[in-house]
mmCIF file of C-alpha atoms and ligand atoms in Angstrom:
data_model
loop_
_atom_site.group_PDB
_atom_site.id
_atom_site.type_symbol
_atom_site.label_atom_id
_atom_site.label_comp_id
_atom_site.label_asym_id
_atom_site.label_seq_id
_atom_site.Cartn_x
_atom_site.Cartn_y
_atom_site.Cartn_z
ATOM 1 C CA MET A 6 -93.311 -35.982 -0.149
ATOM 2 C CA SER A 7 -93.991 -37.186 -3.780
ATOM 3 C CA THR A 8 -91.360 -37.758 -6.097
ATOM 4 C CA LEU A 9 -92.201 -34.932 -8.133
ATOM 5 C CA SER A 10 -92.496 -32.321 -5.130
ATOM 6 C CA ALA A 11 -89.052 -33.219 -4.327
ATOM 7 C CA LEU A 12 -87.660 -32.054 -7.520
ATOM 8 C CA THR A 13 -89.604 -28.885 -7.396
ATOM 9 C CA THR A 14 -87.991 -28.303 -4.035
ATOM 10 C CA GLN A 15 -84.647 -28.884 -5.491
ATOM 11 C CA LEU A 16 -85.166 -26.851 -8.453
ATOM 12 C CA ALA A 17 -86.266 -23.973 -6.245
ATOM 13 C CA ALA A 18 -83.285 -24.131 -4.092
ATOM 14 C CA LEU A 19 -81.195 -23.978 -7.374
ATOM 15 C CA GLU A 20 -82.937 -20.642 -8.261
ATOM 16 C CA THR A 21 -82.596 -19.437 -4.819
ATOM 17 C CA ALA A 22 -78.873 -19.932 -5.229
ATOM 18 C CA HIS A 23 -78.689 -18.269 -8.175
ATOM 19 C CA LEU A 24 -77.573 -21.426 -9.906
ATOM 20 C CA TYR A 25 -80.538 -22.317 -11.950
ATOM 21 C CA ARG A 26 -79.668 -22.862 -15.797
ATOM 22 C CA ARG A 27 -81.846 -21.677 -18.614
ATOM 23 C CA ARG A 28 -81.471 -22.242 -22.270
ATOM 24 C CA ARG A 29 -81.690 -19.182 -24.611
ATOM 25 C CA VAL A 30 -83.632 -20.032 -28.125
ATOM 26 C CA GLN A 31 -81.808 -18.851 -30.840
ATOM 27 C CA ASP A 32 -82.790 -18.102 -34.040
ATOM 28 C CA ALA A 33 -79.916 -17.829 -36.335
ATOM 29 C CA PRO A 34 -76.703 -19.642 -37.564
ATOM 30 C CA ALA A 35 -73.664 -19.561 -34.850
ATOM 31 C CA GLN A 36 -71.958 -16.207 -35.895
ATOM 32 C CA PRO A 37 -71.416 -12.872 -33.902
ATOM 33 C CA HIS A 38 -74.381 -10.587 -35.119
ATOM 34 C CA GLY A 39 -78.160 -12.028 -34.819
ATOM 35 C CA ASN A 40 -81.449 -10.873 -33.659
ATOM 36 C CA SER A 41 -83.498 -11.815 -30.446
ATOM 37 C CA ASP A 42 -87.040 -10.688 -30.240
ATOM 38 C CA GLY A 43 -86.388 -8.218 -33.396
ATOM 39 C CA ARG A 44 -83.448 -6.584 -31.625
ATOM 40 C CA ALA A 45 -79.832 -6.775 -33.071
ATOM 41 C CA VAL A 46 -77.613 -8.625 -30.959
ATOM 42 C CA LEU A 47 -73.796 -9.514 -30.690
ATOM 43 C CA ASN A 48 -72.632 -12.792 -29.448
ATOM 44 C CA PHE A 49 -69.525 -13.458 -27.043
ATOM 45 C CA CYS A 50 -70.247 -16.775 -26.026
ATOM 46 C CA SER A 51 -69.853 -19.088 -29.066
ATOM 47 C CA ASN A 52 -66.866 -21.502 -29.662
ATOM 48 C CA ASP A 53 -66.836 -21.006 -33.229
ATOM 49 C CA TYR A 54 -63.086 -19.405 -32.762
ATOM 50 C CA LEU A 55 -62.395 -19.150 -36.491
ATOM 51 C CA GLY A 56 -65.900 -18.294 -37.717
ATOM 52 C CA LEU A 57 -66.428 -21.642 -39.699
ATOM 53 C CA ALA A 58 -69.706 -22.736 -38.458
ATOM 54 C CA ASN A 59 -71.751 -20.675 -40.988
ATOM 55 C CA HIS A 60 -68.976 -20.450 -43.822
ATOM 56 C CA PRO A 61 -70.330 -20.958 -47.349
ATOM 57 C CA ASP A 62 -67.857 -23.770 -48.361
ATOM 58 C CA LEU A 63 -68.854 -25.784 -45.300
ATOM 59 C CA ILE A 64 -72.424 -25.731 -46.054
ATOM 60 C CA ALA A 65 -71.743 -26.720 -49.340
ATOM 61 C CA ALA A 66 -69.653 -29.505 -48.590
ATOM 62 C CA LEU A 67 -72.570 -30.477 -46.126
ATOM 63 C CA GLN A 68 -75.221 -30.444 -48.874
ATOM 64 C CA LEU A 69 -73.001 -31.873 -51.468
ATOM 65 C CA GLY A 70 -72.178 -34.740 -48.828
ATOM 66 C CA ALA A 71 -75.603 -35.118 -48.242
ATOM 67 C CA ALA A 72 -76.549 -35.640 -51.892
ATOM 68 C CA ARG A 73 -73.633 -38.263 -52.150
ATOM 69 C CA TRP A 74 -73.841 -40.139 -48.956
ATOM 70 C CA GLY A 75 -77.699 -39.382 -47.529
ATOM 71 C CA VAL A 76 -78.153 -38.165 -44.303
ATOM 72 C CA GLY A 77 -77.528 -40.910 -41.722
ATOM 73 C CA SER A 78 -74.620 -43.407 -41.559
ATOM 74 C CA GLY A 79 -77.312 -45.852 -40.576
ATOM 75 C CA ALA A 80 -75.000 -47.961 -38.168
ATOM 76 C CA ALA A 81 -71.986 -47.747 -35.687
ATOM 77 C CA HIS A 82 -68.252 -47.665 -37.071
ATOM 78 C CA LEU A 83 -67.709 -51.499 -36.488
ATOM 79 C CA VAL A 84 -71.111 -52.546 -38.146
ATOM 80 C CA SER A 85 -71.568 -50.609 -41.630
ATOM 81 C CA GLY A 86 -71.334 -46.759 -40.516
ATOM 82 C CA HIS A 87 -67.727 -46.270 -41.523
ATOM 83 C CA THR A 88 -67.472 -44.688 -44.708
ATOM 84 C CA SER A 89 -64.420 -43.565 -47.153
ATOM 85 C CA ALA A 90 -65.641 -39.905 -46.110
ATOM 86 C CA HIS A 91 -65.049 -40.635 -42.254
ATOM 87 C CA HIS A 92 -61.857 -42.612 -43.107
ATOM 88 C CA ALA A 93 -60.279 -39.846 -45.228
ATOM 89 C CA LEU A 94 -61.046 -37.340 -42.444
ATOM 90 C CA GLU A 95 -59.404 -39.641 -40.066
ATOM 91 C CA THR A 96 -56.171 -39.821 -42.386
ATOM 92 C CA GLU A 97 -56.140 -36.237 -42.696
ATOM 93 C CA LEU A 98 -56.604 -35.560 -39.106
ATOM 94 C CA ALA A 99 -53.672 -37.788 -38.280
ATOM 95 C CA ALA A 100 -51.444 -35.628 -40.379
ATOM 96 C CA PHE A 101 -52.524 -32.366 -39.311
ATOM 97 C CA THR A 102 -51.931 -33.336 -35.537
ATOM 98 C CA GLY A 103 -48.765 -35.259 -36.304
ATOM 99 C CA TYR A 104 -49.956 -38.547 -34.791
ATOM 100 C CA GLU A 105 -49.815 -41.945 -36.304
ATOM 101 C CA ARG A 106 -53.313 -42.311 -36.537
ATOM 102 C CA ALA A 107 -56.827 -40.429 -35.662
ATOM 103 C CA LEU A 108 -60.237 -41.880 -35.000
ATOM 104 C CA LEU A 109 -63.567 -40.302 -34.988
ATOM 105 C CA PHE A 110 -66.105 -40.148 -32.038
ATOM 106 C CA SER A 111 -69.433 -38.718 -31.867
ATOM 107 C CA THR A 112 -68.800 -36.308 -29.237
ATOM 108 C CA GLY A 113 -65.870 -35.004 -27.305
ATOM 109 C CA TYR A 114 -67.475 -36.080 -24.102
ATOM 110 C CA MET A 115 -67.809 -39.362 -25.673
ATOM 111 C CA ALA A 116 -64.076 -39.457 -26.692
ATOM 112 C CA ASN A 117 -62.722 -38.631 -23.258
ATOM 113 C CA LEU A 118 -64.950 -41.453 -21.796
ATOM 114 C CA GLY A 119 -63.479 -43.788 -24.282
ATOM 115 C CA ILE A 120 -59.798 -42.894 -23.840
ATOM 116 C CA LEU A 121 -60.229 -43.319 -19.932
ATOM 117 C CA THR A 122 -62.332 -46.377 -19.890
ATOM 118 C CA ALA A 123 -60.032 -48.366 -22.579
ATOM 119 C CA LEU A 124 -56.583 -47.337 -20.979
ATOM 120 C CA THR A 125 -57.183 -47.661 -17.163
ATOM 121 C CA GLN A 126 -59.393 -49.884 -15.137
ATOM 122 C CA ARG A 127 -60.217 -50.388 -11.511
ATOM 123 C CA GLY A 128 -57.236 -49.473 -9.111
ATOM 124 C CA ASP A 129 -55.348 -47.747 -11.794
ATOM 125 C CA ARG A 130 -54.351 -44.197 -10.891
ATOM 126 C CA ILE A 131 -55.162 -41.296 -12.853
ATOM 127 C CA ALA A 132 -53.546 -38.020 -11.910
ATOM 128 C CA ALA A 133 -55.686 -34.765 -13.566
ATOM 129 C CA ASP A 134 -55.611 -31.104 -13.329
ATOM 130 C CA ARG A 135 -58.515 -29.751 -10.884
ATOM 131 C CA LEU A 136 -60.035 -27.678 -13.789
ATOM 132 C CA ASN A 137 -60.172 -30.503 -16.350
ATOM 133 C CA HIS A 138 -63.503 -30.763 -18.526
ATOM 134 C CA ALA A 139 -66.130 -32.544 -16.732
ATOM 135 C CA SER A 140 -65.957 -35.341 -19.409
ATOM 136 C CA LEU A 141 -62.336 -36.214 -18.369
ATOM 137 C CA LEU A 142 -63.419 -36.428 -14.512
ATOM 138 C CA ASP A 143 -66.716 -38.633 -15.458
ATOM 139 C CA GLY A 144 -64.283 -40.624 -17.646
ATOM 140 C CA ALA A 145 -62.130 -41.413 -14.552
ATOM 141 C CA GLN A 146 -65.351 -42.443 -12.360
ATOM 142 C CA LEU A 147 -66.536 -44.568 -15.343
ATOM 143 C CA ALA A 148 -63.307 -46.684 -15.373
ATOM 144 C CA GLN A 149 -63.488 -46.970 -11.835
ATOM 145 C CA ALA A 150 -59.948 -45.702 -11.686
ATOM 146 C CA THR A 151 -58.411 -44.005 -8.426
ATOM 147 C CA LEU A 152 -58.601 -40.409 -9.217
ATOM 148 C CA ARG A 153 -55.876 -37.857 -7.868
ATOM 149 C CA ARG A 154 -56.563 -34.435 -9.024
ATOM 150 C CA TYR A 155 -53.628 -31.982 -8.496
ATOM 151 C CA PRO A 156 -54.190 -28.273 -7.920
ATOM 152 C CA HIS A 157 -54.842 -26.080 -11.347
ATOM 153 C CA ALA A 158 -51.558 -26.439 -13.261
ATOM 154 C CA ASP A 159 -49.345 -27.155 -10.001
ATOM 155 C CA LEU A 160 -46.633 -29.321 -10.745
ATOM 156 C CA THR A 161 -44.776 -28.995 -7.898
ATOM 157 C CA ILE A 162 -47.612 -30.822 -6.147
ATOM 158 C CA LEU A 163 -47.757 -33.192 -8.839
ATOM 159 C CA ARG A 164 -43.949 -34.098 -8.687
ATOM 160 C CA GLN A 165 -44.165 -34.491 -4.893
ATOM 161 C CA ARG A 166 -46.992 -36.891 -5.379
ATOM 162 C CA LEU A 167 -44.828 -38.818 -8.249
ATOM 163 C CA LEU A 168 -42.104 -39.545 -5.359
ATOM 164 C CA THR A 169 -44.376 -40.567 -2.548
ATOM 165 C CA GLU A 170 -47.168 -42.209 -4.052
ATOM 166 C CA PRO A 171 -47.565 -45.371 -6.505
ATOM 167 C CA PRO A 172 -47.018 -43.550 -10.142
ATOM 168 C CA PRO A 173 -50.401 -42.875 -12.201
ATOM 169 C CA ARG A 174 -51.028 -44.857 -15.238
ATOM 170 C CA LEU A 175 -52.174 -41.625 -16.955
ATOM 171 C CA ILE A 176 -51.937 -38.064 -16.713
ATOM 172 C CA ALA A 177 -55.158 -35.999 -17.993
ATOM 173 C CA THR A 178 -55.045 -32.154 -18.884
ATOM 174 C CA ASP A 179 -57.094 -29.849 -20.722
ATOM 175 C CA GLY A 180 -54.550 -28.269 -23.519
ATOM 176 C CA VAL A 181 -56.259 -24.711 -23.004
ATOM 177 C CA PHE A 182 -58.397 -24.612 -19.962
ATOM 178 C CA SER A 183 -62.147 -24.236 -21.155
ATOM 179 C CA MET A 184 -63.269 -21.593 -18.576
ATOM 180 C CA ASP A 185 -60.082 -19.994 -17.747
ATOM 181 C CA GLY A 186 -58.385 -19.764 -21.309
ATOM 182 C CA ASP A 187 -54.863 -20.320 -19.933
ATOM 183 C CA LEU A 188 -52.533 -22.999 -21.253
ATOM 184 C CA ALA A 189 -51.402 -26.442 -19.389
ATOM 185 C CA PRO A 190 -47.709 -26.298 -18.466
ATOM 186 C CA LEU A 191 -46.911 -28.991 -20.853
ATOM 187 C CA PRO A 192 -43.352 -28.991 -21.440
ATOM 188 C CA ALA A 193 -42.665 -29.980 -17.513
ATOM 189 C CA LEU A 194 -45.898 -31.946 -17.503
ATOM 190 C CA MET A 195 -44.548 -34.144 -20.548
ATOM 191 C CA GLU A 196 -41.064 -34.720 -18.800
ATOM 192 C CA LEU A 197 -42.765 -35.606 -15.318
ATOM 193 C CA ALA A 198 -45.317 -38.194 -17.346
ATOM 194 C CA GLN A 199 -42.120 -39.675 -18.919
ATOM 195 C CA ASP A 200 -40.198 -40.167 -15.943
ATOM 196 C CA ALA A 201 -43.459 -41.667 -14.339
ATOM 197 C CA GLY A 202 -44.117 -44.197 -17.373
ATOM 198 C CA ALA A 203 -47.369 -42.613 -17.606
ATOM 199 C CA TRP A 204 -49.620 -41.912 -20.673
ATOM 200 C CA VAL A 205 -50.530 -38.295 -21.214
ATOM 201 C CA VAL A 206 -54.160 -37.251 -22.298
ATOM 202 C CA ILE A 207 -54.164 -33.766 -23.563
ATOM 203 C CA ASP A 208 -57.683 -32.408 -24.425
ATOM 204 C CA ASP A 209 -57.148 -29.744 -26.850
ATOM 205 C CA ALA A 210 -61.176 -28.920 -27.642
ATOM 206 C CA HIS A 211 -60.094 -25.183 -27.234
ATOM 207 C CA ALA A 212 -56.695 -25.091 -28.546
ATOM 208 C CA LEU A 213 -56.996 -27.014 -31.975
ATOM 209 C CA GLY A 214 -57.413 -24.581 -34.929
ATOM 210 C CA VAL A 215 -56.608 -21.713 -32.631
ATOM 211 C CA VAL A 216 -53.021 -21.877 -30.922
ATOM 212 C CA GLY A 217 -49.813 -23.432 -32.236
ATOM 213 C CA THR A 218 -48.586 -23.118 -35.478
ATOM 214 C CA GLY A 219 -51.203 -23.636 -38.400
ATOM 215 C CA GLY A 220 -53.672 -24.222 -35.509
ATOM 216 C CA ARG A 221 -51.967 -27.388 -34.292
ATOM 217 C CA GLY A 222 -52.829 -27.295 -30.769
ATOM 218 C CA SER A 223 -51.429 -26.674 -27.426
ATOM 219 C CA LEU A 224 -48.010 -28.921 -27.763
ATOM 220 C CA ALA A 225 -47.472 -27.127 -31.061
ATOM 221 C CA GLN A 226 -47.823 -23.654 -29.020
ATOM 222 C CA PHE A 227 -44.873 -24.676 -27.119
ATOM 223 C CA GLY A 228 -42.824 -25.933 -29.978
ATOM 224 C CA MET A 229 -43.161 -29.561 -29.044
ATOM 225 C CA ARG A 230 -43.955 -32.639 -30.858
ATOM 226 C CA PRO A 231 -46.156 -35.692 -29.304
ATOM 227 C CA ALA A 232 -44.293 -38.471 -27.816
ATOM 228 C CA ALA A 233 -45.179 -42.127 -28.307
ATOM 229 C CA THR A 234 -47.310 -41.969 -25.086
ATOM 230 C CA THR A 235 -49.326 -38.651 -25.901
ATOM 231 C CA ILE A 236 -52.862 -39.138 -26.753
ATOM 232 C CA LEU A 237 -54.630 -36.233 -28.214
ATOM 233 C CA MET A 238 -58.443 -35.400 -27.913
ATOM 234 C CA GLY A 239 -59.778 -32.947 -30.307
ATOM 235 C CA THR A 240 -63.225 -31.778 -30.833
ATOM 236 C CA LEU A 241 -64.830 -30.915 -34.090
ATOM 237 C CA GLY A 242 -67.805 -28.447 -32.773
ATOM 238 C CA LYS A 243 -65.529 -26.014 -31.775
ATOM 239 C CA ALA A 244 -63.162 -23.974 -33.956
ATOM 240 C CA PHE A 245 -63.729 -26.408 -36.787
ATOM 241 C CA GLY A 246 -67.328 -25.066 -36.598
ATOM 242 C CA THR A 247 -68.943 -28.803 -37.412
ATOM 243 C CA PHE A 248 -69.570 -31.455 -34.943
ATOM 244 C CA GLY A 249 -68.009 -34.621 -33.369
ATOM 245 C CA ALA A 250 -64.567 -35.184 -32.027
ATOM 246 C CA PHE A 251 -61.558 -37.473 -32.550
ATOM 247 C CA VAL A 252 -58.792 -39.061 -30.737
ATOM 248 C CA ALA A 253 -55.226 -39.323 -32.288
ATOM 249 C CA GLY A 254 -52.377 -41.036 -30.995
ATOM 250 C CA ALA A 255 -49.954 -44.329 -31.525
ATOM 251 C CA ASP A 256 -51.430 -47.106 -33.704
ATOM 252 C CA ALA A 257 -51.688 -49.574 -30.949
ATOM 253 C CA VAL A 258 -53.680 -46.745 -29.022
ATOM 254 C CA ILE A 259 -56.317 -46.280 -31.890
ATOM 255 C CA GLU A 260 -56.645 -50.061 -32.171
ATOM 256 C CA THR A 261 -57.171 -50.381 -28.477
ATOM 257 C CA LEU A 262 -59.986 -47.766 -28.755
ATOM 258 C CA ILE A 263 -61.401 -49.705 -31.558
ATOM 259 C CA GLN A 264 -61.479 -52.967 -29.605
ATOM 260 C CA ARG A 265 -62.420 -51.656 -26.122
ATOM 261 C CA ALA A 266 -63.806 -48.161 -26.129
ATOM 262 C CA ARG A 267 -67.690 -48.811 -25.334
ATOM 263 C CA SER A 268 -68.371 -45.106 -25.902
ATOM 264 C CA TYR A 269 -66.874 -45.883 -29.665
ATOM 265 C CA ILE A 270 -68.228 -49.402 -30.257
ATOM 266 C CA TYR A 271 -72.100 -48.966 -29.060
ATOM 267 C CA THR A 272 -73.033 -45.941 -30.699
ATOM 268 C CA THR A 273 -73.867 -44.717 -34.368
ATOM 269 C CA ALA A 274 -70.954 -43.122 -36.668
ATOM 270 C CA MET A 275 -71.436 -39.414 -37.512
ATOM 271 C CA PRO A 276 -73.210 -38.563 -40.680
ATOM 272 C CA PRO A 277 -70.455 -38.957 -43.734
ATOM 273 C CA ALA A 278 -71.666 -35.605 -44.916
ATOM 274 C CA LEU A 279 -70.624 -34.106 -41.666
ATOM 275 C CA ALA A 280 -67.247 -35.730 -42.322
ATOM 276 C CA GLU A 281 -67.265 -34.103 -45.804
ATOM 277 C CA ALA A 282 -67.871 -30.768 -44.220
ATOM 278 C CA THR A 283 -65.455 -31.240 -41.424
ATOM 279 C CA ARG A 284 -62.570 -32.259 -44.064
ATOM 280 C CA VAL A 285 -63.415 -28.738 -45.873
ATOM 281 C CA SER A 286 -63.086 -26.979 -42.459
ATOM 282 C CA LEU A 287 -59.810 -28.810 -41.643
ATOM 283 C CA ARG A 288 -58.467 -27.376 -44.927
ATOM 284 C CA LEU A 289 -59.720 -23.915 -44.139
ATOM 285 C CA ALA A 290 -58.555 -23.914 -40.429
ATOM 286 C CA MET A 291 -54.874 -24.956 -41.533
ATOM 287 C CA GLN A 292 -54.596 -22.915 -44.654
ATOM 288 C CA GLU A 293 -56.468 -19.463 -43.352
ATOM 289 C CA ASP A 294 -53.877 -17.998 -41.097
ATOM 290 C CA TRP A 295 -55.564 -14.655 -41.161
ATOM 291 C CA ARG A 296 -58.266 -16.041 -38.884
ATOM 292 C CA ARG A 297 -55.654 -16.646 -36.221
ATOM 293 C CA GLU A 298 -53.982 -13.412 -36.848
ATOM 294 C CA GLN A 299 -57.471 -11.651 -36.516
ATOM 295 C CA LEU A 300 -57.998 -13.500 -33.512
ATOM 296 C CA ARG A 301 -54.577 -12.415 -31.813
ATOM 297 C CA ALA A 302 -55.336 -8.568 -32.835
ATOM 298 C CA LEU A 303 -58.888 -8.899 -31.266
ATOM 299 C CA ILE A 304 -57.507 -10.538 -28.091
ATOM 300 C CA ALA A 305 -54.869 -8.036 -27.820
ATOM 301 C CA GLN A 306 -57.564 -5.138 -28.310
ATOM 302 C CA PHE A 307 -60.036 -6.504 -25.698
ATOM 303 C CA ARG A 308 -57.391 -6.979 -23.076
ATOM 304 C CA HIS A 309 -56.104 -3.307 -23.550
ATOM 305 C CA GLY A 310 -59.184 -1.832 -23.447
ATOM 306 C CA ALA A 311 -60.346 -4.081 -20.394
ATOM 307 C CA THR A 312 -57.312 -3.289 -18.455
ATOM 308 C CA GLN A 313 -57.916 0.339 -18.881
ATOM 309 C CA LEU A 314 -61.325 -0.200 -17.474
ATOM 310 C CA GLY A 315 -59.748 -1.773 -14.400
ATOM 311 C CA LEU A 316 -61.985 -4.740 -15.263
ATOM 312 C CA PRO A 317 -61.042 -8.196 -13.647
ATOM 313 C CA LEU A 318 -59.132 -10.251 -16.495
ATOM 314 C CA ALA A 319 -57.597 -13.290 -16.203
ATOM 315 C CA ASP A 320 -54.153 -14.313 -17.465
ATOM 316 C CA SER A 321 -55.276 -15.673 -20.710
ATOM 317 C CA VAL A 322 -53.848 -15.505 -24.303
ATOM 318 C CA THR A 323 -56.371 -17.126 -25.960
ATOM 319 C CA PRO A 324 -59.867 -16.201 -27.082
ATOM 320 C CA ILE A 325 -61.262 -17.300 -24.126
ATOM 321 C CA GLN A 326 -61.170 -14.004 -21.799
ATOM 322 C CA PRO A 327 -63.022 -14.461 -18.475
ATOM 323 C CA LEU A 328 -64.002 -11.579 -16.108
ATOM 324 C CA LEU A 329 -63.668 -13.072 -12.764
ATOM 325 C CA VAL A 330 -66.659 -11.880 -10.868
ATOM 326 C CA GLY A 331 -66.951 -13.868 -7.791
ATOM 327 C CA SER A 332 -70.283 -14.537 -6.871
ATOM 328 C CA SER A 333 -72.900 -16.413 -8.827
ATOM 329 C CA GLU A 334 -75.522 -13.577 -8.246
ATOM 330 C CA LEU A 335 -73.307 -11.018 -9.677
ATOM 331 C CA ALA A 336 -72.000 -12.871 -12.603
ATOM 332 C CA LEU A 337 -75.882 -13.486 -13.356
ATOM 333 C CA ALA A 338 -76.489 -9.968 -12.842
ATOM 334 C CA TRP A 339 -73.772 -8.829 -15.340
ATOM 335 C CA SER A 340 -74.672 -11.269 -17.910
ATOM 336 C CA GLN A 341 -78.301 -10.108 -17.734
ATOM 337 C CA ALA A 342 -77.294 -6.421 -18.027
ATOM 338 C CA LEU A 343 -75.092 -7.132 -20.904
ATOM 339 C CA GLU A 344 -78.370 -8.931 -22.527
ATOM 340 C CA GLN A 345 -80.494 -5.787 -21.829
ATOM 341 C CA ALA A 346 -77.779 -3.852 -23.996
ATOM 342 C CA GLY A 347 -77.689 -6.609 -26.694
ATOM 343 C CA ILE A 348 -74.422 -8.262 -25.944
ATOM 344 C CA PHE A 349 -74.806 -12.177 -25.100
ATOM 345 C CA VAL A 350 -72.148 -13.441 -22.483
ATOM 346 C CA SER A 351 -72.644 -16.486 -20.406
ATOM 347 C CA ALA A 352 -72.216 -16.362 -16.644
ATOM 348 C CA ILE A 353 -70.380 -19.729 -15.654
ATOM 349 C CA ARG A 354 -71.195 -20.511 -11.879
ATOM 350 C CA PRO A 355 -70.407 -23.533 -9.940
ATOM 351 C CA PRO A 356 -70.260 -26.582 -10.450
ATOM 352 C CA THR A 357 -68.748 -25.735 -13.805
ATOM 353 C CA VAL A 358 -66.146 -23.402 -12.094
ATOM 354 C CA PRO A 359 -65.256 -23.451 -8.052
ATOM 355 C CA VAL A 360 -67.517 -22.023 -5.895
ATOM 356 C CA GLY A 361 -66.453 -18.217 -5.272
ATOM 357 C CA THR A 362 -64.852 -18.148 -8.935
ATOM 358 C CA ALA A 363 -68.135 -17.236 -10.856
ATOM 359 C CA ARG A 364 -67.273 -15.330 -14.098
ATOM 360 C CA LEU A 365 -68.390 -13.973 -17.267
ATOM 361 C CA ARG A 366 -66.996 -16.227 -19.985
ATOM 362 C CA ILE A 367 -66.410 -13.844 -23.078
ATOM 363 C CA THR A 368 -64.982 -15.657 -26.107
ATOM 364 C CA LEU A 369 -63.670 -13.981 -29.008
ATOM 365 C CA SER A 370 -64.106 -15.169 -32.902
ATOM 366 C CA ALA A 371 -62.277 -14.439 -36.043
ATOM 367 C CA ALA A 372 -65.863 -13.398 -37.072
ATOM 368 C CA HIS A 373 -65.947 -10.609 -34.866
ATOM 369 C CA SER A 374 -64.882 -7.095 -35.828
ATOM 370 C CA PRO A 375 -62.645 -4.353 -33.727
ATOM 371 C CA ALA A 376 -65.753 -2.470 -33.758
ATOM 372 C CA ASP A 377 -67.657 -5.564 -32.139
ATOM 373 C CA VAL A 378 -65.071 -5.614 -29.528
ATOM 374 C CA ASN A 379 -65.358 -1.777 -28.783
ATOM 375 C CA ARG A 380 -68.964 -2.103 -28.497
ATOM 376 C CA LEU A 381 -68.331 -4.842 -25.940
ATOM 377 C CA LEU A 382 -65.898 -2.784 -24.045
ATOM 378 C CA GLU A 383 -68.212 0.191 -24.091
ATOM 379 C CA VAL A 384 -70.879 -1.726 -22.517
ATOM 380 C CA LEU A 385 -68.715 -3.235 -19.852
ATOM 381 C CA GLY A 386 -67.314 -0.094 -19.145
ATOM 382 C CA ALA A 387 -70.642 1.771 -18.489
ATOM 383 C CA GLN A 388 -71.846 -1.639 -16.427
ATOM 384 C CA PHE A 389 -68.801 -1.508 -14.485
ATOM 385 C CA ALA A 390 -68.794 2.028 -13.627
ATOM 386 C CA GLN A 391 -72.395 1.650 -12.461
ATOM 387 C CA ARG A 392 -71.737 -1.333 -10.060
ATOM 388 C CA HIS A 393 -68.785 0.632 -8.801
ATOM 389 C CA ARG A 394 -70.620 3.692 -7.981
ATOM 390 C CA GLU A 395 -73.265 1.477 -6.395
ATOM 391 C CA GLY A 396 -70.415 -0.360 -4.177
ATOM 392 C CA ALA A 397 -71.012 -3.616 -6.100
ATOM 393 C CA ALA A 398 -67.698 -3.842 -8.015
ATOM 394 C CA PRO A 399 -66.472 -7.400 -8.474
ATOM 395 C CA GLU A 400 -63.688 -8.242 -6.505
ATOM 396 C CA LYS A 401 -60.247 -7.946 -8.714
HETATM 397 C C1 PLP B 1 -66.688 -28.844 -25.445
HETATM 398 C C2 PLP B 1 -65.548 -29.798 -24.325
HETATM 399 C C3 PLP B 1 -65.653 -31.089 -24.657
HETATM 400 C C4 PLP B 1 -66.502 -31.937 -25.260
HETATM 401 O O1 PLP B 1 -66.859 -31.837 -26.520
HETATM 402 P P1 PLP B 1 -68.312 -32.002 -27.250
HETATM 403 O O2 PLP B 1 -67.822 -32.686 -28.706
HETATM 404 O O3 PLP B 1 -69.037 -30.849 -27.104
HETATM 405 O O4 PLP B 1 -68.825 -33.196 -26.319
HETATM 406 C C5 PLP B 1 -64.749 -32.007 -24.046
HETATM 407 N N1 PLP B 1 -63.509 -31.197 -23.656
HETATM 408 C C6 PLP B 1 -63.582 -29.809 -23.316
HETATM 409 C C7 PLP B 1 -62.459 -29.155 -22.783
HETATM 410 C C8 PLP B 1 -64.343 -29.017 -24.014
HETATM 411 O O5 PLP B 1 -64.490 -27.950 -23.784
#
């Protein structure tokens, strides 16, 4: 079989298994209301939780930033790409999150690779939640560390392993789990890590700007402050509405990343104008509590309505509100039916989530209105009633 025809066969197998992925071509900014093929559509799958991605102040800051700095940074941070705009953003992110320092990365994916490869090496053990983001898994593999994954949020198992196995150098967890919307059990986890003398890496991609006082993230949500051995990864492309990521931690951690993280060293710095726009979004995210209040109200509205409809809700207090459908085929059918009704919700299937737990990943944004959520519930209700009649209701 030729090389190409082997690929074609593999692609066909994905299609048969309802695992084929396709991109939708968007023709509008990230915002709830858009147009697709001349039809009005309502988006419930963006991570623009605070509705900042298309904010006029961010657009203005990006334009002003480009006038001041041009477009490209021209080089890596360690060469000549690190500007006072990047530096100011780092200082502000450190102050916001309550760590000594912060360091910008081009993406969250690269930030996680950087943390894990700089702080662990071959033979070191990493304990990680089974539902962590793919980039934490890939980082552990790149570091050639020994990865011990524990069942989701199961600290009883983690505690047992800490008693019977060599201690991990590092424990990694999402703060808010990206496909489930639940919070990591941080108070107990931080205590376990302290006892084991391990670093804790918290990936707060879906928490910063959204949960905790002033949007300060998952530790703040539990009323906790970081320890000296806590390392935070935050992304800028979700609630902050721009692009890029950062790591916050103790001074020595940040200096270590600058010396050793290859995904930091060997890549071009983000455009300085983007750093300027992010400084504005950080200020809005901190100051405008009404965005988080609006989200809270929409989450409550959605959960109330979905419960009344008997929809298979997950246990989530965040804007990530998955409906657990079960099979990939059913998740895809639901997503397509919603799309026909003008509502975008993505079907999340293996390997992004475990086999048998395919879901519709609904995300809410402060830019949604109560009427938008009502419309979503109306369409979900009609779909659910129809599938119920057909005997193909999702398992609860
Ligand atoms: C989105 C995401 C990332 C990756 O961030 P990017 O900036 O998009 O590369 C990492 N971790 C989690 C939990 C995420 O949701």
